[in-house]
mmCIF file of C-alpha atoms in Angstrom:
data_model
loop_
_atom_site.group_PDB
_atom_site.id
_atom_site.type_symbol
_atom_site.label_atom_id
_atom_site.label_comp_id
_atom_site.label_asym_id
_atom_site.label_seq_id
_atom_site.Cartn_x
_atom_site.Cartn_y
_atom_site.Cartn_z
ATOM 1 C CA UNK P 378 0.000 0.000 0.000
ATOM 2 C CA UNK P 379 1.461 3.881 -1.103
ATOM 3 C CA UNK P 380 -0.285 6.635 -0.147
ATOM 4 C CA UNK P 381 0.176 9.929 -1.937
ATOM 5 C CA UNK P 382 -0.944 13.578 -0.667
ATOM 6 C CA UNK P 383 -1.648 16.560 -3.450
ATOM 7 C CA UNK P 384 -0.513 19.815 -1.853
ATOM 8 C CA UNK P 385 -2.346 22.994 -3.474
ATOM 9 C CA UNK P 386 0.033 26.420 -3.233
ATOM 10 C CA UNK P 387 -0.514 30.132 -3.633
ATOM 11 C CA UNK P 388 1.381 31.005 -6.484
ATOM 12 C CA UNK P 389 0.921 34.649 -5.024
ATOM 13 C CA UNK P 390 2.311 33.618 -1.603
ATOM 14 C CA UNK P 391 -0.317 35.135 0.401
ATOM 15 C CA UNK P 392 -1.652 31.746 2.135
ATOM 16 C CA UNK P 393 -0.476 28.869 3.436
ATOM 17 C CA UNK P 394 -0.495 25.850 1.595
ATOM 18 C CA UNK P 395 -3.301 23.333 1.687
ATOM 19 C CA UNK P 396 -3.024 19.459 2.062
ATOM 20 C CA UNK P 397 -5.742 16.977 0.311
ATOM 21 C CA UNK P 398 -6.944 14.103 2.039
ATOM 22 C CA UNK P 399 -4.434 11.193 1.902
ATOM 23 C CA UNK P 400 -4.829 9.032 -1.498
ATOM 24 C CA UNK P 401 -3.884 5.412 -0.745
ATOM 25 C CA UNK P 402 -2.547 2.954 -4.123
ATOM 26 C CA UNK P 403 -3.620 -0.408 -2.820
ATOM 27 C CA UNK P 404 -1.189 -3.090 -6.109
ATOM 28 C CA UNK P 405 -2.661 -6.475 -6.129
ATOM 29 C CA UNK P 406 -0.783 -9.726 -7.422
ATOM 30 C CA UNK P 407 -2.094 -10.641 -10.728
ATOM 31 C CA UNK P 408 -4.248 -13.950 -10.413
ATOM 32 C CA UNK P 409 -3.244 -16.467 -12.369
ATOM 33 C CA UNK P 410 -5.848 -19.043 -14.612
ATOM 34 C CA UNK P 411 -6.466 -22.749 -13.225
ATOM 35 C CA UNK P 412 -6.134 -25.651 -15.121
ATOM 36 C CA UNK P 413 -8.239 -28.637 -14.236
ATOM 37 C CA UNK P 414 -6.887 -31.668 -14.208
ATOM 38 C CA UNK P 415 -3.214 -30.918 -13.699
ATOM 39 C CA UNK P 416 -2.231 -34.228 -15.550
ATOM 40 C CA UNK P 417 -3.899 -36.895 -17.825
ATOM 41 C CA UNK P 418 -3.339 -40.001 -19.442
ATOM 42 C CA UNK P 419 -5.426 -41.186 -22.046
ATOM 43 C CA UNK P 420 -5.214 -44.385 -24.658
ATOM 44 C CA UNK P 421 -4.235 -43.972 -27.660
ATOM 45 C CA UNK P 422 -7.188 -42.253 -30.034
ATOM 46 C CA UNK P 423 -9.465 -41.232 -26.915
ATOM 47 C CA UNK P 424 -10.397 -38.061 -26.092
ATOM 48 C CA UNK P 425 -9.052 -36.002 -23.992
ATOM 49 C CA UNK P 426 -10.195 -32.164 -22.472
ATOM 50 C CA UNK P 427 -8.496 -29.820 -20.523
ATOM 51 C CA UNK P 428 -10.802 -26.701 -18.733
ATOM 52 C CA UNK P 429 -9.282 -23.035 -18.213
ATOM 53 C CA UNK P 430 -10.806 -20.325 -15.836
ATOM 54 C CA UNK P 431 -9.577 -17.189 -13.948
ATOM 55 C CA UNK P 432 -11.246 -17.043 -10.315
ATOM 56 C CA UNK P 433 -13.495 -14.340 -9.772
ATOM 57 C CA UNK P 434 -13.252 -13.410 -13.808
ATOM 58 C CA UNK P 435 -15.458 -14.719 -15.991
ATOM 59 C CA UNK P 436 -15.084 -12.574 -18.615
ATOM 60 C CA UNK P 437 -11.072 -12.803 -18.872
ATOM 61 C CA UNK P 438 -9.512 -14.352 -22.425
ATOM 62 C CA UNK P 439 -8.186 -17.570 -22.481
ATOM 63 C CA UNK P 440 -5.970 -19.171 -25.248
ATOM 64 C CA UNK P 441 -4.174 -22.767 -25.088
ATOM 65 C CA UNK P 442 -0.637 -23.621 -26.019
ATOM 66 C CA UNK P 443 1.700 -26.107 -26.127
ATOM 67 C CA UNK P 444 4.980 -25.553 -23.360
ATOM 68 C CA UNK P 445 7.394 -26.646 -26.230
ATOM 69 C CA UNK P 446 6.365 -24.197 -28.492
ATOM 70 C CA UNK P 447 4.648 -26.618 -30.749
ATOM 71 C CA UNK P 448 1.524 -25.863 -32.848
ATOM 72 C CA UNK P 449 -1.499 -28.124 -31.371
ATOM 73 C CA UNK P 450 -2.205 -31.176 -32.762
ATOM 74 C CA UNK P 451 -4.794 -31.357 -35.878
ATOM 75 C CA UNK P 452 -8.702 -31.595 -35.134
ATOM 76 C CA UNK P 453 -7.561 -30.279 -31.521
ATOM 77 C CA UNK P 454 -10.339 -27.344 -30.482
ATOM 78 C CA UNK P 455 -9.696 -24.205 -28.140
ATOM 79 C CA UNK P 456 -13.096 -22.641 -27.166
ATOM 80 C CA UNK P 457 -14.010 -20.805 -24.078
ATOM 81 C CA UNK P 458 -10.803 -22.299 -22.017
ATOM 82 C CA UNK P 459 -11.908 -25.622 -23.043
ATOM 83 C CA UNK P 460 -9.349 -27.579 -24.903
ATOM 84 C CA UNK P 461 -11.048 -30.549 -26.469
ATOM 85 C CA UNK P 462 -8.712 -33.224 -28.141
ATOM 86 C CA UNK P 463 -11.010 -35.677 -29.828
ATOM 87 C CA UNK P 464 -8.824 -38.742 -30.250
ATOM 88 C CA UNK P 465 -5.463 -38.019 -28.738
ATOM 89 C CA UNK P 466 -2.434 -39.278 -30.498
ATOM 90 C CA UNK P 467 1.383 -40.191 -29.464
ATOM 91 C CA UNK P 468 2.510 -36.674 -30.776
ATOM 92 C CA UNK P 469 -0.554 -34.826 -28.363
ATOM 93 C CA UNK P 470 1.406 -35.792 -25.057
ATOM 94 C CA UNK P 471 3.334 -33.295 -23.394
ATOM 95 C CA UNK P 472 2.550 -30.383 -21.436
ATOM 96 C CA UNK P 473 0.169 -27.348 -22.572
ATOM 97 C CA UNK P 474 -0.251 -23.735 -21.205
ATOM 98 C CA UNK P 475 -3.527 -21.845 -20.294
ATOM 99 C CA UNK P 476 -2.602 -17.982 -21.093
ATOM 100 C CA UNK P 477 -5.261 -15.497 -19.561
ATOM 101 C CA UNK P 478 -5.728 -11.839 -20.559
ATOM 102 C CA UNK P 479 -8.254 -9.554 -18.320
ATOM 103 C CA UNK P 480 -9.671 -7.380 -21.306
ATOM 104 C CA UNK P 481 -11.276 -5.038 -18.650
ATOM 105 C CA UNK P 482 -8.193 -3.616 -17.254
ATOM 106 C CA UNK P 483 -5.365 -5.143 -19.890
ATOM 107 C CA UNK P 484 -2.044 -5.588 -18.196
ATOM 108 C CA UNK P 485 0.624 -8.440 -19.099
ATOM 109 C CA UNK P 486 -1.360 -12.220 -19.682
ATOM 110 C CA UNK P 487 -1.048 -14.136 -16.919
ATOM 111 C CA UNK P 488 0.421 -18.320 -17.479
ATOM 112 C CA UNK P 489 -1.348 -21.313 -15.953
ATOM 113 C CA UNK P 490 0.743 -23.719 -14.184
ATOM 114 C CA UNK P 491 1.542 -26.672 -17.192
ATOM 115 C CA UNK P 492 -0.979 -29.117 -17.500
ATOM 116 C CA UNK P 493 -0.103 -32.759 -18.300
ATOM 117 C CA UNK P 494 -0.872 -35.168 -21.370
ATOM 118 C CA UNK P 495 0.165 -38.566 -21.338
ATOM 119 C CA UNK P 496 -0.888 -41.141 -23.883
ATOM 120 C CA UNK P 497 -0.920 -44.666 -23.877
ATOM 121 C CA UNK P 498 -0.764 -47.321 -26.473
ATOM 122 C CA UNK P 499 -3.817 -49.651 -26.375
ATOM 123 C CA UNK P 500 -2.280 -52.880 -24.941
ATOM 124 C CA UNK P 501 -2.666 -56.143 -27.393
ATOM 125 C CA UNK P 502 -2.830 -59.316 -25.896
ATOM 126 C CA UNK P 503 0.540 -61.656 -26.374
ATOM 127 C CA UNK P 504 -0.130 -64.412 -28.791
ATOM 128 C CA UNK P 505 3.219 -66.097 -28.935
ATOM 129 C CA UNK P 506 2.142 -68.073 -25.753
ATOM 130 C CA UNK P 507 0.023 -71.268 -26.270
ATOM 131 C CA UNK P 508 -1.604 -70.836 -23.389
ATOM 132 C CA UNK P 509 -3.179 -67.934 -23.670
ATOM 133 C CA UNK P 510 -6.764 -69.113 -26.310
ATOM 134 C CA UNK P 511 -9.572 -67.476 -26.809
ATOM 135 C CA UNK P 512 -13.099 -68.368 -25.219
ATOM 136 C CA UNK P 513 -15.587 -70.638 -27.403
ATOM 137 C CA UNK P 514 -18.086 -68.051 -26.672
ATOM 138 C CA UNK P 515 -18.207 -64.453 -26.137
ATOM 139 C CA UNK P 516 -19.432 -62.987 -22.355
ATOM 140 C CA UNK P 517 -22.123 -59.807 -22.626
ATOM 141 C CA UNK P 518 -20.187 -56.983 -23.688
ATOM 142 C CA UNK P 519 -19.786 -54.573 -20.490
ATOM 143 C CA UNK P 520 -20.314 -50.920 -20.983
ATOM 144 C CA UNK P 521 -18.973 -46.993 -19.641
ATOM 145 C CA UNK P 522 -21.181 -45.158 -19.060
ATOM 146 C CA UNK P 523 -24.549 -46.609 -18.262
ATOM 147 C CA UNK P 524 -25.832 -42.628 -18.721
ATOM 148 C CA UNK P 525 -24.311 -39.407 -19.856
ATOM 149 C CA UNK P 526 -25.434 -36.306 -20.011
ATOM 150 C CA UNK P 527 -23.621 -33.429 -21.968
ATOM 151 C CA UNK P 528 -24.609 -29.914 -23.856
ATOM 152 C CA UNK P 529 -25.229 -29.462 -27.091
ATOM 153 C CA UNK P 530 -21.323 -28.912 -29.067
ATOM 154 C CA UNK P 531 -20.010 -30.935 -25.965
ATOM 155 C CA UNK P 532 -18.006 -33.890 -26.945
ATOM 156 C CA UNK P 533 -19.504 -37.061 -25.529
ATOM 157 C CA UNK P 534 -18.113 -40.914 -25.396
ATOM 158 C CA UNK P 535 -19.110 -44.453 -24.606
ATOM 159 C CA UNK P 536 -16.608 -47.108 -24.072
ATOM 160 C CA UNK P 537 -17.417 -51.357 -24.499
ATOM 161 C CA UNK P 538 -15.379 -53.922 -24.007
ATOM 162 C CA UNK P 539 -15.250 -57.677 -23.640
ATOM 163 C CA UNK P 540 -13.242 -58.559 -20.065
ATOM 164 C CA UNK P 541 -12.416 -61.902 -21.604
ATOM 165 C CA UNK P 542 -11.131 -60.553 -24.827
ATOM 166 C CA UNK P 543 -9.723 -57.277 -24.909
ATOM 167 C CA UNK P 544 -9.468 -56.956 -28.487
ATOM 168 C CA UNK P 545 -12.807 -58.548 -29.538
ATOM 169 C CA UNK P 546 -14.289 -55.719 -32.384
ATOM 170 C CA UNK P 547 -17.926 -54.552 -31.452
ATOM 171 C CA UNK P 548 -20.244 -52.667 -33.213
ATOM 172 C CA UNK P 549 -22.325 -49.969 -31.935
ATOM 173 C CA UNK P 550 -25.955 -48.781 -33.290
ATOM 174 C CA UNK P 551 -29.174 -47.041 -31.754
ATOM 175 C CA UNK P 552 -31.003 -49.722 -29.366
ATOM 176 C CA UNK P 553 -33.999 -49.665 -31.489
ATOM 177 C CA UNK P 554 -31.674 -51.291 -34.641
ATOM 178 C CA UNK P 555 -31.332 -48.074 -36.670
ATOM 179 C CA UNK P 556 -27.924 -47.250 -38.335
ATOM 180 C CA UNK P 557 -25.501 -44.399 -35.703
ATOM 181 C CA UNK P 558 -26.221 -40.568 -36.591
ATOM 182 C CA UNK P 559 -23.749 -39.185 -39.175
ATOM 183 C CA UNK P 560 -22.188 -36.869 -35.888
ATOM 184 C CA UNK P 561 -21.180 -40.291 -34.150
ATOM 185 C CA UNK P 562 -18.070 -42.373 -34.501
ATOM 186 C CA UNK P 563 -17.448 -46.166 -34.197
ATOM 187 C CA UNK P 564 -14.299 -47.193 -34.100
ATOM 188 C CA UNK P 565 -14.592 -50.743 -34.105
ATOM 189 C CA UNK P 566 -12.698 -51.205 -31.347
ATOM 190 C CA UNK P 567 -15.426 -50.381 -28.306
ATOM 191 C CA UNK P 568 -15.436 -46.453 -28.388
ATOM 192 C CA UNK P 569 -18.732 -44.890 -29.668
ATOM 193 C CA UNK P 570 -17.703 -40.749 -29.758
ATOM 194 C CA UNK P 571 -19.444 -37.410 -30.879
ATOM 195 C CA UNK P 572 -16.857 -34.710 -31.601
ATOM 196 C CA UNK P 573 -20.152 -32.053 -31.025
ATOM 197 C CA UNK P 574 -23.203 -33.868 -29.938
ATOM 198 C CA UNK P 575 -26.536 -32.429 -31.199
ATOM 199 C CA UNK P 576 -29.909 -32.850 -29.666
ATOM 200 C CA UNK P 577 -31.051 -35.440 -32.241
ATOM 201 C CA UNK P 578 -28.610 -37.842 -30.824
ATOM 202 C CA UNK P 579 -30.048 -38.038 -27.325
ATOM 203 C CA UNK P 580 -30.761 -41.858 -27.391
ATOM 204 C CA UNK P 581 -30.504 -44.900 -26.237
ATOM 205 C CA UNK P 582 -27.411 -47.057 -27.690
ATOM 206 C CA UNK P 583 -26.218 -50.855 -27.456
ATOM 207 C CA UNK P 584 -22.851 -52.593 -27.937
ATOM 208 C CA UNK P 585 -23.011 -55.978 -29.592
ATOM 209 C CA UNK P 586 -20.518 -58.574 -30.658
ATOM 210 C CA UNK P 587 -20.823 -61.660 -33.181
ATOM 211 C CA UNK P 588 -20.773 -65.084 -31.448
ATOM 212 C CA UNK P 589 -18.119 -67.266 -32.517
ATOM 213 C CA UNK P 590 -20.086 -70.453 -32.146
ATOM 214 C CA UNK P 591 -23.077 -69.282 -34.716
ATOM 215 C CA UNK P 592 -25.360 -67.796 -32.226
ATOM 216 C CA UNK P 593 -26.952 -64.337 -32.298
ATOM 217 C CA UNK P 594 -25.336 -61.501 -31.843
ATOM 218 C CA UNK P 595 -24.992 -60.590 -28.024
ATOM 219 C CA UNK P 596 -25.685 -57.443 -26.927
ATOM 220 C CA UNK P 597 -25.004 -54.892 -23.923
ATOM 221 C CA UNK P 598 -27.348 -53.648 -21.277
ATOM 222 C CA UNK P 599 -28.219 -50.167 -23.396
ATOM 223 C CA UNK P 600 -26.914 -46.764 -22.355
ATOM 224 C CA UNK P 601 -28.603 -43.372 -22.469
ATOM 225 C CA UNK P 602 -27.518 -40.226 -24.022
ATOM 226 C CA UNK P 603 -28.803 -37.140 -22.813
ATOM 227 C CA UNK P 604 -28.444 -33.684 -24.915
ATOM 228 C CA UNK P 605 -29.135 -30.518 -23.151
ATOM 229 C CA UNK P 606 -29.721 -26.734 -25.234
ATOM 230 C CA UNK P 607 -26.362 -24.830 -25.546
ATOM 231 C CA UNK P 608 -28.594 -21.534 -24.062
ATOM 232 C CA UNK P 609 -29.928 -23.849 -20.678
ATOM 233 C CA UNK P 610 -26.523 -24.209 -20.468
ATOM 234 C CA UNK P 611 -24.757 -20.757 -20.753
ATOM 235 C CA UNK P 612 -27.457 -19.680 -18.008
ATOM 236 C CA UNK P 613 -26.115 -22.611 -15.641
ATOM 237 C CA UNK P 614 -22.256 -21.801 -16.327
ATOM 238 C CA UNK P 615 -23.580 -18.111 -15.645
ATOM 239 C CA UNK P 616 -25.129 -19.073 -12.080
ATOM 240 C CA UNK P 617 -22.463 -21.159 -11.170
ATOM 241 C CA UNK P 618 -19.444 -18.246 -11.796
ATOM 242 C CA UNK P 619 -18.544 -16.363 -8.827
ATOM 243 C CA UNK P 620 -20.003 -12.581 -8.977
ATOM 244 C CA UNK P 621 -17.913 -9.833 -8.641
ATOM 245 C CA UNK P 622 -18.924 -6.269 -7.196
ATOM 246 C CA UNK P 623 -20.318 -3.620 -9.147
ATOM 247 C CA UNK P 624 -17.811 -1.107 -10.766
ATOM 248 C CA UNK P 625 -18.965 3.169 -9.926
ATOM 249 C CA UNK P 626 -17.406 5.656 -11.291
ATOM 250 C CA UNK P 627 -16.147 8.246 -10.707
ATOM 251 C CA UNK P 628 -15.540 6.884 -7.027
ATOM 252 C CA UNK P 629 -15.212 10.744 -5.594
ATOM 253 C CA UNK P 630 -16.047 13.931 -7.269
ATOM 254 C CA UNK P 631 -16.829 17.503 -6.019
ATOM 255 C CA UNK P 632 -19.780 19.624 -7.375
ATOM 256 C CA UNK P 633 -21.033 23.506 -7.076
ATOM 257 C CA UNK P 634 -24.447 23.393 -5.180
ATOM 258 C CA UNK P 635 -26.952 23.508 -7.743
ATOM 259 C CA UNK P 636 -24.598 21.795 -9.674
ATOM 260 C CA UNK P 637 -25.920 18.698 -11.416
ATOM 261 C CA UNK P 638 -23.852 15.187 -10.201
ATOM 262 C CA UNK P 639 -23.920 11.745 -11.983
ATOM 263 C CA UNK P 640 -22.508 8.683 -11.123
ATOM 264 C CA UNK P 641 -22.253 5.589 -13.508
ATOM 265 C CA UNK P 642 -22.315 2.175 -12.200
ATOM 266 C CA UNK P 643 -21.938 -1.014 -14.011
ATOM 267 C CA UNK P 644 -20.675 -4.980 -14.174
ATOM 268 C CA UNK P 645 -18.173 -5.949 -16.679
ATOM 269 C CA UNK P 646 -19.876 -8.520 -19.068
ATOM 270 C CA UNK P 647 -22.981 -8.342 -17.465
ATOM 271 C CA UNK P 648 -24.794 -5.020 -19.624
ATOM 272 C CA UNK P 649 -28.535 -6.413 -18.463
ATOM 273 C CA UNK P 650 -27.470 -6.778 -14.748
ATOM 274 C CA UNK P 651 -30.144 -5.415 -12.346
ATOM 275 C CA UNK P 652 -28.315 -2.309 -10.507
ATOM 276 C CA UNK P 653 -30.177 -0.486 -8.031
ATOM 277 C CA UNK P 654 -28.357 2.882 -6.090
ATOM 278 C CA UNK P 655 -28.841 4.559 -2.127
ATOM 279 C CA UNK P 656 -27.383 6.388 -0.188
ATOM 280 C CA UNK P 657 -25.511 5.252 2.783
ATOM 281 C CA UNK P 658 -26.343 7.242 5.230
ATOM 282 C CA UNK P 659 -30.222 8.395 3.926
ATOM 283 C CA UNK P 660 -32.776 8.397 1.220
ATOM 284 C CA UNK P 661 -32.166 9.509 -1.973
ATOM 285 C CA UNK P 662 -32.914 12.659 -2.886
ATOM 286 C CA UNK P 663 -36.300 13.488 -3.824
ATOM 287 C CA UNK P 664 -35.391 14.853 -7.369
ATOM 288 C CA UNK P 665 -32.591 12.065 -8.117
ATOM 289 C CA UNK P 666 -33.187 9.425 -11.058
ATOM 290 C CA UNK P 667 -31.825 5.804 -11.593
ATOM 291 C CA UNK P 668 -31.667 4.854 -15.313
ATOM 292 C CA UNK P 669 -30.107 1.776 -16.426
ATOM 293 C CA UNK P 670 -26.967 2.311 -13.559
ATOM 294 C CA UNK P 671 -27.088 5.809 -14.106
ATOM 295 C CA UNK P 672 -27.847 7.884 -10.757
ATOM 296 C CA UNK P 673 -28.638 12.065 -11.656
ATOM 297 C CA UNK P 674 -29.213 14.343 -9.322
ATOM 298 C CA UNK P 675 -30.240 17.384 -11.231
ATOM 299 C CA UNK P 676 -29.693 20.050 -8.611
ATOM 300 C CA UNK P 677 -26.692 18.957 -6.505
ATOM 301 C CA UNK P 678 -27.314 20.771 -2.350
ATOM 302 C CA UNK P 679 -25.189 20.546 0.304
ATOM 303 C CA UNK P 680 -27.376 17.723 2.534
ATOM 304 C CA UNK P 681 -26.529 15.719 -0.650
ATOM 305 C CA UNK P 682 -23.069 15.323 -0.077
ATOM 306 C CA UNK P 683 -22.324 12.342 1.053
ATOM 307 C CA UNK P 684 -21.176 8.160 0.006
ATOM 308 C CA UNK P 685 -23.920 6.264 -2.531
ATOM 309 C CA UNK P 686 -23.486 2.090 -2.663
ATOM 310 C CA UNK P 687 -24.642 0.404 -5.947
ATOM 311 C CA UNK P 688 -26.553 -2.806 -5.157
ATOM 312 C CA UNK P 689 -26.394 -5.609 -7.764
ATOM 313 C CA UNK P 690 -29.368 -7.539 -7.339
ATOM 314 C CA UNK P 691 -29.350 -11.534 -8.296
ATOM 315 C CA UNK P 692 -32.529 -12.491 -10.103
ATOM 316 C CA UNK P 693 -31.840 -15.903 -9.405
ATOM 317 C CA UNK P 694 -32.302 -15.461 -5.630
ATOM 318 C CA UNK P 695 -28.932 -14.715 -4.254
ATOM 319 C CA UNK P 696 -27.469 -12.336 -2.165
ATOM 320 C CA UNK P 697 -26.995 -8.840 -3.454
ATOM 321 C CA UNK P 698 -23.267 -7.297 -4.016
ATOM 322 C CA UNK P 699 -22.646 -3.953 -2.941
ATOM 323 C CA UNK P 700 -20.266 -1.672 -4.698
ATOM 324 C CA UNK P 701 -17.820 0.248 -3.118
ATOM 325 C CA UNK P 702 -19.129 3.779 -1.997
ATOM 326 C CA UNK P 703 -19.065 6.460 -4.552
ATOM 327 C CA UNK P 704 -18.332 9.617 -2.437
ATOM 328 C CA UNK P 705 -20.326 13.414 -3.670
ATOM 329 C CA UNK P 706 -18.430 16.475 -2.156
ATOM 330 C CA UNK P 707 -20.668 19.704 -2.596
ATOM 331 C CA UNK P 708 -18.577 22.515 -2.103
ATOM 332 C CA UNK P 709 -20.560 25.307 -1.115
ATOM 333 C CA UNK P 710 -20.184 29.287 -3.045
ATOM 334 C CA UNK P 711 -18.274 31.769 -0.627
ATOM 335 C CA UNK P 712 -16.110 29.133 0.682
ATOM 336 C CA UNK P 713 -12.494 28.624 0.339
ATOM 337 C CA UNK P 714 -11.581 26.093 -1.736
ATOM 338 C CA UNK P 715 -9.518 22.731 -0.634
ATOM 339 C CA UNK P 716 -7.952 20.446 -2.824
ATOM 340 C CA UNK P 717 -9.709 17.092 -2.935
ATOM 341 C CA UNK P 718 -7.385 13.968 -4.507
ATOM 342 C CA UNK P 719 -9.514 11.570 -6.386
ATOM 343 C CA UNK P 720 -9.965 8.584 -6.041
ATOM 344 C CA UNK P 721 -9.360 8.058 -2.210
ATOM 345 C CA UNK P 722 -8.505 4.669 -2.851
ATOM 346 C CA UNK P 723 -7.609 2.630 -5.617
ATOM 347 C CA UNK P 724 -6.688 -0.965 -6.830
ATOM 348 C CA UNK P 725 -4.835 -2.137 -9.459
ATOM 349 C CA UNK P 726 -2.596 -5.196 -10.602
ATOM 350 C CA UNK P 727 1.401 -5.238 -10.591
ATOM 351 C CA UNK P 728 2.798 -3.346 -13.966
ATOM 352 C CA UNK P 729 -0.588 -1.614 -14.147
ATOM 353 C CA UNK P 730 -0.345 2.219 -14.276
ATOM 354 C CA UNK P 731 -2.117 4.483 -11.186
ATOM 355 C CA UNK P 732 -3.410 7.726 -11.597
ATOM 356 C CA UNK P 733 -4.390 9.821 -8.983
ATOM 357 C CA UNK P 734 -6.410 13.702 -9.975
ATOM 358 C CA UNK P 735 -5.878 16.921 -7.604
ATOM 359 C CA UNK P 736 -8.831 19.581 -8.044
ATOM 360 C CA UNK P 737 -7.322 22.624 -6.595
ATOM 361 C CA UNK P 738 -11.059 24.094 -6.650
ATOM 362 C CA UNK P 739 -12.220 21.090 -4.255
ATOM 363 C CA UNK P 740 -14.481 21.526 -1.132
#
C-alpha cells in the first residue's frame, strides 16, 4: 500500500499551503488461470479435455498452447478455455499452457501452471504363448457409461469392451436397430464418440458382438444419451461463476451546489445486470433518477453530499453485491476552496499504471 498527498500552493504567496486528504494505491498480485486436471493419461485415439478459468473473472480471455512451443495437434479445439482433443495421439502428449488476458483492465497475460498429457498405447494381448486361447463363446459386452449427459457442441463418449477378450471388435448402433447418426463415430474397437453432440442424438445405444459359435449376436445392457440446449446451459455456467462487485465511477467527485452530479455504475460482461443505487447514510434525494446504472441528481445541495453504494441484485435469488461507496463532495459558493485527490482509494494489478487527480477548486 502507497499513499500519496496533493498539496495545493498560492502562487501569489499570500496563504499557506493546503493538504488533500491522503490518497492510498492499494497493487494487487495478478491472479493467475487454473487448469483442471493438472495431468492426464489417455489411450491412444481417446479423447481427452483440458478446462481453463480465472477465479473471480469470468469474462477474462483464455488461449491454449503447447509448453514446447509446438503448434497443437490437428482436429484439436480451443473454445471458451476448453481444450477438447477428440482422439489423442502419441505426438498430443506433453505439457500445454492456459494464457489469460483480463480485457477489462489489460495488463501483461497471466500463465497457468503446465498441465499434463500422457498417452498410452492400447495394450494387445501376447499371442506367442500357447496358453493364452480365446473363449468358445463371447461374455455380454460390459459398458462406460450406463448414462451421460452433456450440452449441445459438448463432446460425448461411450466405451465397451469384452473382459475376456480385450481386443474382440464390437459394433455400436441405436437400441432400437437403426444405423448411428452421421455426428457419431465407431471405431470398431469399443469407443462410440461425438466430436459435437446435437440434440437429435439423445438416445438410447447398445454394444453388440458376433458369437463365434453361430449364435446371435450378443448385446449390452443399453446406455442413455442425454443432450441438453447450448442456451440452458450458458445460463447454468452463468449461475455457477462467482459474482464480482459492481464497478462506480467516478468513485469521488466535487460539485457547485446547484450543480448537477452523476454517477455511472456497471458490471463488466454483465450489460442487463439489475443495478439499483442509495445512499448510505439516507434516502435519496427526492429529485434524483436511476436509469439503467445511471444515478442524476439534477440540482446537486449541500445535505446531498455524502457516500452512494450500488446494489447488484441476483434475479436468481442470491445475495446482493454492494459496490464500493461512490463519495459526492458539494462545495458550497463563498467558501475557500480545498484540494480534494480523487480517487481516495484505488486498486490495481502489478505493472498496471495508477493515476491519482488533484482539483485545486475542491471543497
Amino acid at each position: 500500500e502507497f499513499r500519496y498527498i496533493c498539496t495545493a500552493s498560492d502562487p501569489m504567496g499570500y496563504k499557506p499551503p493546503v493538504d488533500s486528504p491522503v490518497a492510498r494505491l492499494i497493487v494487487r498480485p495478478a491472479i493467475n488461470p487454473l487448469v483442471d486436471p493438472p495431468e492426464q493419461r489417455v489411450t491412444e485415439n481417446q479423447p481427452a479435455q483440458f478446462r481453463c478459468w480465472v477465479p473471480g473473472n469470468p469474462t477474462a480471455i483464455l488461449e491454449w498452447r503447447r509448453a514446447d512451443g509446438r503448434p497443437l495437434g490437428h482436429g484439436v479445439t480451443d473454445r471458451n478455455g476448453i481444450l477438447s482433443i477428440p482422439r489423442a495421439q502419441m505426438s498430443d502428449a506433453g505439457e500445454y499452457i492456459c494464457c489469460a488476458l483480463d480485457p477489462a483492465i489489460g495488463g501483461a497475460a497471466a500463465d497457468s501452471a503446465p498441465a499434463r498429457l500422457y498417452v498410452d498405447r492400447p495394450y494387445i494381448l501376447p499371442t506367442e504363448y500357447p496358453s493364452v486361447r480365446p473363449p468358445e463363446s463371447f461374455e455380454k459386452p460390459q459398458v462406460d457409461p450406463k448414462h451421460q449427459m452433456v450440452y449441445e457442441g459438448d463432446p460425448a463418449m461411450f466405451r465397451c469392451w469384452i473382459p475376456s477378450k480385450p481386443n474382440a471388435r464390437v459394433k455400436w448402433s441405436r437400441a432400437d436397430g437403426t444405423p448411428l447418426p452421421i455426428t457419431a463415430y465407431d471405431d470398431g474397437t469399443g469407443t462410440l464418440y461425438y466430436l459435437r453432440a446435437h440434440i437429435s442424438d439423445a438416445d438410447f445405444y447398445v454394444c453388440s458382438v458376433t458369437d463365434p459359435s453361430g449364435g446371435p449376436p450378443i448385446e449390452s445392457d443399453p446406455v442413455e444419451l442425454k443432450v441438453k440446449a447450448h442456451e440452458r446451459r450458458k445460463e447454468i455456467i452463468e449461475s455457477q461463476l462467482p459474482r464480482e462487485p459492481p464497478t462506480v465511477d467516478p468513485v469521488e467527485q466535487t460539485v457547485e451546489e446547484g450543480n448537477p452530479s452523476q454517477i455511472r455504475c456497471f458490471v463488466p460482461g454483465q450489460p442487463n445486470a439489475i443495478l439499483k443505487w442509495r445512499k448510505q447514510d439516507g434516502e435519496l434525494p427526492d429529485d434524483a433518477t436511476q436509469n439503467e446504472g445511471i444515478l442524476y441528481i439534477p440540482q446537486t445541495r449541500s445535505e446531498d453530499a455524502g457516500s452512494y453504494i450500488c446494489t447488484l441484485e441476483d434475479d436468481l435469488g442470491g445475495a446482493p453485491i454492494d459496490s464500493e461507496p461512490a463519495r459526492i463532495h458539494v462545495k458550497q459558493p463563498g467558501k475557500p476552496p480545498r484540494p480534494v485527490a480523487t480517487p481516495s482509494d484505488q486498486v490495481v494489478k502489478v505493472g498496471e499504471t495508477a493515476r491519482f487527480h488533484c482539483d485545486p477548486n475542491g471543497i
